[in-house]
Structure formats: C-alpha cells, structure tokens
C-alpha cells in the first residue's frame, strides 16, 4: 500500500473504523521471521510481524496502520491480537511435530496507557496452555527512554511473571548506556545501522564488537537485525553475537509457509529447546575478546594482531569445529590444516604427531572441565602455547564444547631430547628437570613438552647447588629456603645417592601465586662422567590429602564448640572450590528432612536433588532460583556474602532458617563455607510485631463507618502523587469529587442511624462505578476518588453512567450523588486537579437540584 493509492486521511479514518472488524474477521495476519542461533545454525526464536490484508485497500504494511493506531491509542488491541495469533500458531506448530521456540511481539507505548499489558499478556499465555517463557516482548529504545522509570517497573513485572523482555533498536538513540544502567533486559537487539557498517568501515566493526561485549558483560544476549550478507553473518558469529536476523536467512513468513517448508525439506530447522542452554553459553564467547598490542611480543607480532581463538565440540566419536576467528583460521591454514565451519574430524583419525597432544588435552578438558595451559609443537618444530577451557555440556547429545586460545608461538624450533631413562627414574609429574655436572656444578634446565615424552632445553647455568643464585628459578618462602639450603648440598645429595640410589626431599614453592608442595629427586646418570639428573615434582595433591585428614578432625572440634556456644547454628558445610566436594558439621545433632550426607562429591547437585523433601513447598521455587553455584559465587563476589531466607523441613515441619555463605582462605586455598542458622523464634517475634504494627496503621487509615480509606489515607496518597509529579514520573490519573445529596434531611427526619446507612449506601454506589480506583471518605457526605488504570481510560463513560443513575434515582426518590471529575494535565500539584473536580461537582449538584 502506498500513499499514491488513496488520500491519507481517508485511509486513517478507514483503519480506525475497521480495526475491530479486521481483527474479528482475521484480515490481520501474523508473519514470523526467524532468529538464527549463531552456533547451531537453527531457528532459536522468531519475531512476529502484523500484515493487514484488506478486502478493499489490499495489503497494508505496519507503516500504513501503526502510526494512526498509536495516535488514537488503539495499538493495544492490535498487539494483544497478535499475541493471541502467535500463541495459536505455536500450538499448531506443535501439532505438526515441530519444535516450538520462543517468539517475540513488539509493544507500543500507548499499550500501557490503555490497559495492564503485563496482566493481559500473562493471562493469554496461561489460557493457551504454553509456558510463559515461550513468549518474549520487545520494547524499543525510543519507547523506554520516553519514561524510563515507568518502563523499568513494567520490565521488572514482565520478568517476574516469567516473560522475557528484549530491547529493540539498541544503539539507535542517545540513551542506550543510560538505559542499561537502570534496566536489566534479557536480550538486546542491535540496530541495523551498525550491521550495515561491517563491510564498510573498520571503525564500524570495532563499535559493533564493543556493543556486543558490553551486552555479554552485563549478562544479556544479543541479536543483530538486518543481516543481509554472508560476510556480515560470519563477522557477527566471530565476535560472539548470539543470534542473527535478516533477509540473508529469510523474510517474515506465515505459519502455512513454515509447515510447507518443513514438509518439503527446505526449512532452516527449529532448535531443540532442550539444547538452548548449551548454545547460549557457546554464543556468549567473544572470539575478539583477547587483543594483543603490536610490539609487545615479537613472536606473536609476526603472525597476528588478535589472539587466535576457536571453539570445538567433542562427543564420543568426533571433534567438531564450531567457529574460529580470522587469526586462528589463517594461522592453521599455513600448516595445510584448513578448518571450515561445522567440519567434523573423527577422533580415531587423530594420530601421534604435531597437534596430537593438544587435541588430547582439548578432549580431556571436555570431560573433566579443568582449565589448562599447555605447550605443544607445530609441524615445523616451533612451540605453541594454548589456553583451554570448557564452555558447556549438551544435555541432549552428550557433546561438550571447549574453547582454545593461542597464547604464544616460539620464533624458532628448539632442540629436543628423548628421556626414556628419565621417565623411568623419576615420576612423570615433574615441573622441571636438570642435567647436572657434579664436578663443575654446571647444569642444563629442561621443561616438559607433552605426551610425546620429549623435553626441551630452556636454560643453562653454573653453581647449581647454590639456591640463592640469581638464576634459581623458583620462589621459595624464606623459612623453607633456609632449610632447603641445609638439606640440598652437593655432599648430602651424593651421600644419599651412594647409600640408597636416589636422593629425595620435600619443600614448598610459589607457582602462580599459590604455595605448593614439591618433591626434589636426584639419580646418578649411568655411563661416563659424574652426572646426575634432578627432577622437581608437584606432590601438592598427595600432601594436601594428608593434611586434610588432620584438618577435618580439627574443624569438627572447632565447629562443635561454636555450636555449643551459639546454640542456633544447625549445620556448617565446607566446600572445596575446585572439586565442590564437601564435609558437613552438625553441632546440634539435629537431622533435617533434607537428608544430606556428612560428606560428598558435588555439594550443589546433592542439595538440589534433595530440595523437594528438604525445603518447604512454598519456598522451593525461590530456593531453586537462588541456590545455584553461579548465583552463590556471584553474590559473594558482588555483595561480599550470600544469604537466603527459607524454611527447612525438620521432622515434617517447616522451620525458618538463614543460609549464609562466604569464601574463606584456608591453608593457601579458598574454600566455600555455608552456615545454616535457626531463626524460627526470631521470625515469630518479628511477625507478631509486624501484625500489631499493621493493625494499628490500618485502623488509622480506614473510615470506621464505610470501611473505605479515610481523609488521612487521602492525604498520604496526595503527598505521594505530588512527589511523583515533582519527579515527572507520574502515571496518568484523574480526581473525582462526590457529594451525597439530602443527608441533612435524612438525619433530621429519620435520625442518625438512618443517616449512617444513607452514607454507606451512597459509598457503595461510588465504589461500584469506580471499581478499579481507590475511594476515600474525606468528609461527612463528601468522597474523593483517585481515578487510574482502566477507570481512567473509561472515565467519560463512567461519568455518563453515573449521571444516568442519578436521574433514575431522583425520579424514584433514591440516593442522588453529585459528581465532578478532572484529569491531571501537567499541573503543579494534586490540589489543583481537586479544585477543578470540586467545581465540576458543584455545577452537577446545581443541575440535579434544578
């Protein structure tokens, strides 16, 4: 539809007059444009668009009908209708055996002025039988910035109801970052103007990358709108954009087209909702997140200016290349190892040689989840250092995703030395090796180089047995160093080797800021010359295991004493932050229905599976939400303490407790400490106190005769509204003033009891007509109403019905109530609105007496 086909005014008039008919006769259709998950390549979400297929005017686009509907505040009808169409479409989609993914609906500003959109949308989702996470709402940056305080409240309400909220057109205005400071969205839709710059300017790529990094850092997913080329899609995937949308994939299509594409095999394919969490985590990894300044490292400067990074997925048979940045692809293409997206490498095809150790480490990380930094060799003999970490597990396929980043590449190959004898003589978990000439004290230092059982030379030196020399490569604590200087002399080493064939001693060293136990071993080299091989082994785990046994005994005594002194600590858990194994201490010997063991391997898993029997049913949902490993650690990091109030089931009865957690440094290691504190008596006292306070406050604000709010409550409400007016964040409202006619006559002729009944009956009439607004009795026969919400939207029809009722009651000799109302119109205070309403009431009173 174009403006040349008809006069704009005629079209606007037609749209307004025929909106209800277009909805009832389904002239307005919902079309659906998919959002493509960057990692899976499948449809993870959809966005709904309205198209008006009119029998007289032909096809009307949103540009034809949305402006006039917004102007006339009628968009809420259209948007709620589209919500209903989307929900119906999802049900139909499921009936055809298709996965159902969430779909978003765009909302207008005027929607919220006409009805309670949160309530209306939640009601429609529930009626459809679908879960609330199946529908998302989109609010544009322009709409939000028009009244940030109001829309912050609405966003929070939607999210509290389980409905996700997206900010549309992010970056198109001047308030983007300010909005993000105030409001936590679930997803940001990046405006098309930034996507258009990807192939035009390097600066555009930088800005877009930073926008995505900002969103990811704030815990929000991202969607890029208007993707039209493969180059745009590839760049967005590399920088971690979660989802992509645009004509590069498909235009908006109908449900019939979706089903037809599925039947003919031309569909993109819907993502399995059970895999959503897996792909969400992968999508948040930004492959441009680690940057290296040119010149900082000459070896890296020769090859790339951005850290080469890639993401792989492992299952039992194959390794899949999911994506890598430009630097990674270029680096490995030089070694005739061309990686294409979604390429599959069978694990059985991997053979010992360059890269074999790295792939094994990637695979091991996929299984045990431990972050590692490894050294391997390229096919030309140069060393390469990789950082590997696990990203996520796919609960459907069993695959695990890991990320690898190249930290360093050696400029030239170094000589290798096979060490079969060393491997037999020393344990394989050494940190470093030394080949020492005992007569001259000259030495060569070697470092491990992977599964190939090779070692590479790293240093040469003299005066080996002097651990105070500048070239001594380990940070040894002062007291340990004194003892080591006594124990590690040439004479003692050779004496022990002569007697036992091996020298062995223990010490502690600092590595990466952590103090670890090491074992220093030395053996004689067979053959000519007086040489020994010295190896330094990491034995921290073995020594720690011994210490933990003794520490557990000590902790049990300490916690038992704490419990005996305080009396209100039910349990204390200590959790290893590396393995999440735990030990429980029970100073009061109280056993809860949770049934937690005294020790176990995975604290959070053990708690979660026992929640149904251990946590009071009304507290289960909030406890599950709060009690995740990620949330607990995040709260400790940001707030300094994790705390949760809930009711613990003990012998079948709920008991109020507080669970507190914090991280404590114990023996050079961080441990997580959980305390469960009994606060039942305290809560009961607080509840009793609040009960009395509420009763007193309620009594002071309630009119005893009518049971509605009194003039004191009206004064409090007026004060609150005046504050909102001053802050310019007040919602639309009006004031209605009512006066019951004839009260004096009733009192004089029938007595005050009849007068009281007369006031109560009049009050019921006022409350009936203003059923969605607070009514206040501010005088003997005077009432005031703060008209808001649905009543505000229908105030004209309410006043009309009110007056018609007055005319009927006047003829029948029944209660007549004068009424006047006035809307807030940018006034300085509520009292000004009240005065206008009061004047209207007196005019109405005169008319009723005429």
PDB file of C-alpha atoms in Angstrom, residues 527-658:
ATOM      1  CA  UNK A 527      77.847 -44.061  31.806  1.00  0.00           C
ATOM      2  CA  UNK A 528      80.958 -41.966  31.700  1.00  0.00           C
ATOM      3  CA  UNK A 529      81.299 -38.765  33.687  1.00  0.00           C
ATOM      4  CA  UNK A 530      79.947 -37.629  37.032  1.00  0.00           C
ATOM      5  CA  UNK A 531      76.409 -36.503  36.186  1.00  0.00           C
ATOM      6  CA  UNK A 532      73.075 -36.534  37.956  1.00  0.00           C
ATOM      7  CA  UNK A 533      69.514 -35.799  36.857  1.00  0.00           C
ATOM      8  CA  UNK A 534      67.447 -33.734  39.280  1.00  0.00           C
ATOM      9  CA  UNK A 535      63.681 -33.546  38.964  1.00  0.00           C
ATOM     10  CA  UNK A 536      61.249 -31.314  40.825  1.00  0.00           C
ATOM     11  CA  UNK A 537      57.829 -32.943  41.138  1.00  0.00           C
ATOM     12  CA  UNK A 538      54.483 -31.424  42.089  1.00  0.00           C
ATOM     13  CA  UNK A 539      53.216 -33.511  45.018  1.00  0.00           C
ATOM     14  CA  UNK A 540      50.766 -30.927  46.275  1.00  0.00           C
ATOM     15  CA  UNK A 541      47.702 -33.170  45.984  1.00  0.00           C
ATOM     16  CA  UNK A 542      49.269 -36.015  47.934  1.00  0.00           C
ATOM     17  CA  UNK A 543      50.478 -33.741  50.731  1.00  0.00           C
ATOM     18  CA  UNK A 544      47.187 -31.861  50.836  1.00  0.00           C
ATOM     19  CA  UNK A 545      45.288 -35.130  51.164  1.00  0.00           C
ATOM     20  CA  UNK A 546      47.268 -35.980  54.274  1.00  0.00           C
ATOM     21  CA  UNK A 547      46.745 -32.521  55.731  1.00  0.00           C
ATOM     22  CA  UNK A 548      43.002 -32.573  55.002  1.00  0.00           C
ATOM     23  CA  UNK A 549      42.526 -35.673  57.139  1.00  0.00           C
ATOM     24  CA  UNK A 550      44.070 -33.897  60.135  1.00  0.00           C
ATOM     25  CA  UNK A 551      42.321 -30.618  59.300  1.00  0.00           C
ATOM     26  CA  UNK A 552      38.919 -32.315  59.167  1.00  0.00           C
ATOM     27  CA  UNK A 553      39.409 -33.598  62.699  1.00  0.00           C
ATOM     28  CA  UNK A 554      40.367 -30.138  63.933  1.00  0.00           C
ATOM     29  CA  UNK A 555      37.469 -28.437  62.109  1.00  0.00           C
ATOM     30  CA  UNK A 556      34.957 -30.863  63.583  1.00  0.00           C
ATOM     31  CA  UNK A 557      36.102 -29.943  67.070  1.00  0.00           C
ATOM     32  CA  UNK A 558      36.027 -26.183  66.326  1.00  0.00           C
ATOM     33  CA  UNK A 559      32.548 -26.248  64.777  1.00  0.00           C
ATOM     34  CA  UNK A 560      31.203 -28.364  67.598  1.00  0.00           C
ATOM     35  CA  UNK A 561      32.461 -25.775  70.071  1.00  0.00           C
ATOM     36  CA  UNK A 562      30.908 -22.930  68.054  1.00  0.00           C
ATOM     37  CA  UNK A 563      27.570 -24.737  68.023  1.00  0.00           C
ATOM     38  CA  UNK A 564      27.730 -25.338  71.739  1.00  0.00           C
ATOM     39  CA  UNK A 565      28.328 -21.639  72.416  1.00  0.00           C
ATOM     40  CA  UNK A 566      25.813 -20.085  69.983  1.00  0.00           C
ATOM     41  CA  UNK A 567      23.057 -22.701  70.019  1.00  0.00           C
ATOM     42  CA  UNK A 568      21.433 -21.505  66.768  1.00  0.00           C
ATOM     43  CA  UNK A 569      23.787 -22.912  64.111  1.00  0.00           C
ATOM     44  CA  UNK A 570      22.223 -26.079  62.716  1.00  0.00           C
ATOM     45  CA  UNK A 571      24.861 -27.051  60.137  1.00  0.00           C
ATOM     46  CA  UNK A 572      28.199 -25.864  58.737  1.00  0.00           C
ATOM     47  CA  UNK A 573      29.444 -27.076  55.336  1.00  0.00           C
ATOM     48  CA  UNK A 574      32.961 -26.620  53.992  1.00  0.00           C
ATOM     49  CA  UNK A 575      33.188 -26.968  50.195  1.00  0.00           C
ATOM     50  CA  UNK A 576      36.291 -27.373  48.054  1.00  0.00           C
ATOM     51  CA  UNK A 577      36.006 -24.744  45.274  1.00  0.00           C
ATOM     52  CA  UNK A 578      37.972 -26.895  42.818  1.00  0.00           C
ATOM     53  CA  UNK A 579      36.015 -30.138  43.142  1.00  0.00           C
ATOM     54  CA  UNK A 580      32.954 -28.980  45.148  1.00  0.00           C
ATOM     55  CA  UNK A 581      33.389 -31.954  47.447  1.00  0.00           C
ATOM     56  CA  UNK A 582      32.071 -31.146  50.913  1.00  0.00           C
ATOM     57  CA  UNK A 583      32.085 -32.033  54.586  1.00  0.00           C
ATOM     58  CA  UNK A 584      29.152 -31.336  56.929  1.00  0.00           C
ATOM     59  CA  UNK A 585      29.366 -30.471  60.614  1.00  0.00           C
ATOM     60  CA  UNK A 586      26.304 -30.865  62.808  1.00  0.00           C
ATOM     61  CA  UNK A 587      26.995 -29.208  66.190  1.00  0.00           C
ATOM     62  CA  UNK A 588      23.363 -29.551  67.386  1.00  0.00           C
ATOM     63  CA  UNK A 589      22.840 -33.131  66.132  1.00  0.00           C
ATOM     64  CA  UNK A 590      19.555 -32.024  64.516  1.00  0.00           C
ATOM     65  CA  UNK A 591      18.651 -34.071  61.417  1.00  0.00           C
ATOM     66  CA  UNK A 592      16.584 -32.301  58.742  1.00  0.00           C
ATOM     67  CA  UNK A 593      14.392 -33.959  56.123  1.00  0.00           C
ATOM     68  CA  UNK A 594      16.973 -32.883  53.522  1.00  0.00           C
ATOM     69  CA  UNK A 595      18.972 -35.981  54.415  1.00  0.00           C
ATOM     70  CA  UNK A 596      22.360 -34.596  53.380  1.00  0.00           C
ATOM     71  CA  UNK A 597      25.304 -36.951  53.940  1.00  0.00           C
ATOM     72  CA  UNK A 598      28.184 -35.931  56.169  1.00  0.00           C
ATOM     73  CA  UNK A 599      30.474 -35.786  53.127  1.00  0.00           C
ATOM     74  CA  UNK A 600      30.054 -35.973  49.383  1.00  0.00           C
ATOM     75  CA  UNK A 601      31.460 -35.198  45.955  1.00  0.00           C
ATOM     76  CA  UNK A 602      29.239 -32.446  44.483  1.00  0.00           C
ATOM     77  CA  UNK A 603      27.649 -30.139  47.030  1.00  0.00           C
ATOM     78  CA  UNK A 604      25.233 -28.244  44.776  1.00  0.00           C
ATOM     79  CA  UNK A 605      23.983 -31.381  42.991  1.00  0.00           C
ATOM     80  CA  UNK A 606      23.420 -33.120  46.322  1.00  0.00           C
ATOM     81  CA  UNK A 607      21.390 -30.180  47.655  1.00  0.00           C
ATOM     82  CA  UNK A 608      19.295 -29.683  44.500  1.00  0.00           C
ATOM     83  CA  UNK A 609      18.143 -33.293  44.244  1.00  0.00           C
ATOM     84  CA  UNK A 610      17.014 -33.201  47.904  1.00  0.00           C
ATOM     85  CA  UNK A 611      15.092 -29.908  47.675  1.00  0.00           C
ATOM     86  CA  UNK A 612      11.595 -31.472  47.254  1.00  0.00           C
ATOM     87  CA  UNK A 613      11.712 -33.243  50.619  1.00  0.00           C
ATOM     88  CA  UNK A 614      14.002 -30.813  52.445  1.00  0.00           C
ATOM     89  CA  UNK A 615      12.609 -27.353  51.624  1.00  0.00           C
ATOM     90  CA  UNK A 616       9.092 -26.152  52.481  1.00  0.00           C
ATOM     91  CA  UNK A 617       6.901 -26.342  49.355  1.00  0.00           C
ATOM     92  CA  UNK A 618       6.133 -22.600  49.209  1.00  0.00           C
ATOM     93  CA  UNK A 619       9.865 -21.789  49.277  1.00  0.00           C
ATOM     94  CA  UNK A 620      11.005 -24.334  46.675  1.00  0.00           C
ATOM     95  CA  UNK A 621      10.853 -22.076  43.593  1.00  0.00           C
ATOM     96  CA  UNK A 622      12.789 -19.169  45.081  1.00  0.00           C
ATOM     97  CA  UNK A 623      15.309 -21.527  46.670  1.00  0.00           C
ATOM     98  CA  UNK A 624      15.996 -23.319  43.372  1.00  0.00           C
ATOM     99  CA  UNK A 625      16.491 -19.963  41.664  1.00  0.00           C
ATOM    100  CA  UNK A 626      18.832 -18.623  44.341  1.00  0.00           C
ATOM    101  CA  UNK A 627      20.754 -21.800  45.158  1.00  0.00           C
ATOM    102  CA  UNK A 628      22.881 -22.298  42.056  1.00  0.00           C
ATOM    103  CA  UNK A 629      26.630 -22.460  42.037  1.00  0.00           C
ATOM    104  CA  UNK A 630      26.833 -19.465  39.698  1.00  0.00           C
ATOM    105  CA  UNK A 631      24.435 -17.306  41.713  1.00  0.00           C
ATOM    106  CA  UNK A 632      26.048 -18.102  45.071  1.00  0.00           C
ATOM    107  CA  UNK A 633      29.550 -17.252  43.867  1.00  0.00           C
ATOM    108  CA  UNK A 634      28.325 -14.139  42.042  1.00  0.00           C
ATOM    109  CA  UNK A 635      26.546 -12.829  45.157  1.00  0.00           C
ATOM    110  CA  UNK A 636      29.673 -13.376  47.237  1.00  0.00           C
ATOM    111  CA  UNK A 637      31.784 -11.565  44.655  1.00  0.00           C
ATOM    112  CA  UNK A 638      29.419  -8.592  44.251  1.00  0.00           C
ATOM    113  CA  UNK A 639      27.935  -8.283  47.747  1.00  0.00           C
ATOM    114  CA  UNK A 640      30.551  -9.909  49.940  1.00  0.00           C
ATOM    115  CA  UNK A 641      28.077 -12.517  51.252  1.00  0.00           C
ATOM    116  CA  UNK A 642      25.408 -14.908  50.013  1.00  0.00           C
ATOM    117  CA  UNK A 643      22.262 -15.039  52.152  1.00  0.00           C
ATOM    118  CA  UNK A 644      18.930 -16.777  51.651  1.00  0.00           C
ATOM    119  CA  UNK A 645      15.895 -16.985  53.938  1.00  0.00           C
ATOM    120  CA  UNK A 646      13.726 -20.097  53.618  1.00  0.00           C
ATOM    121  CA  UNK A 647      12.034 -22.816  55.633  1.00  0.00           C
ATOM    122  CA  UNK A 648      13.826 -26.098  56.230  1.00  0.00           C
ATOM    123  CA  UNK A 649      11.755 -29.214  56.841  1.00  0.00           C
ATOM    124  CA  UNK A 650      12.644 -30.888  60.153  1.00  0.00           C
ATOM    125  CA  UNK A 651      10.588 -33.898  61.191  1.00  0.00           C
ATOM    126  CA  UNK A 652       7.909 -32.925  58.664  1.00  0.00           C
ATOM    127  CA  UNK A 653       7.524 -29.362  59.973  1.00  0.00           C
ATOM    128  CA  UNK A 654       8.856 -26.137  58.359  1.00  0.00           C
ATOM    129  CA  UNK A 655      11.396 -24.144  60.341  1.00  0.00           C
ATOM    130  CA  UNK A 656      12.690 -20.699  59.391  1.00  0.00           C
ATOM    131  CA  UNK A 657      16.431 -20.660  58.680  1.00  0.00           C
ATOM    132  CA  UNK A 658      19.004 -18.358  57.115  1.00  0.00           C
TER     133      UNK A 658
END
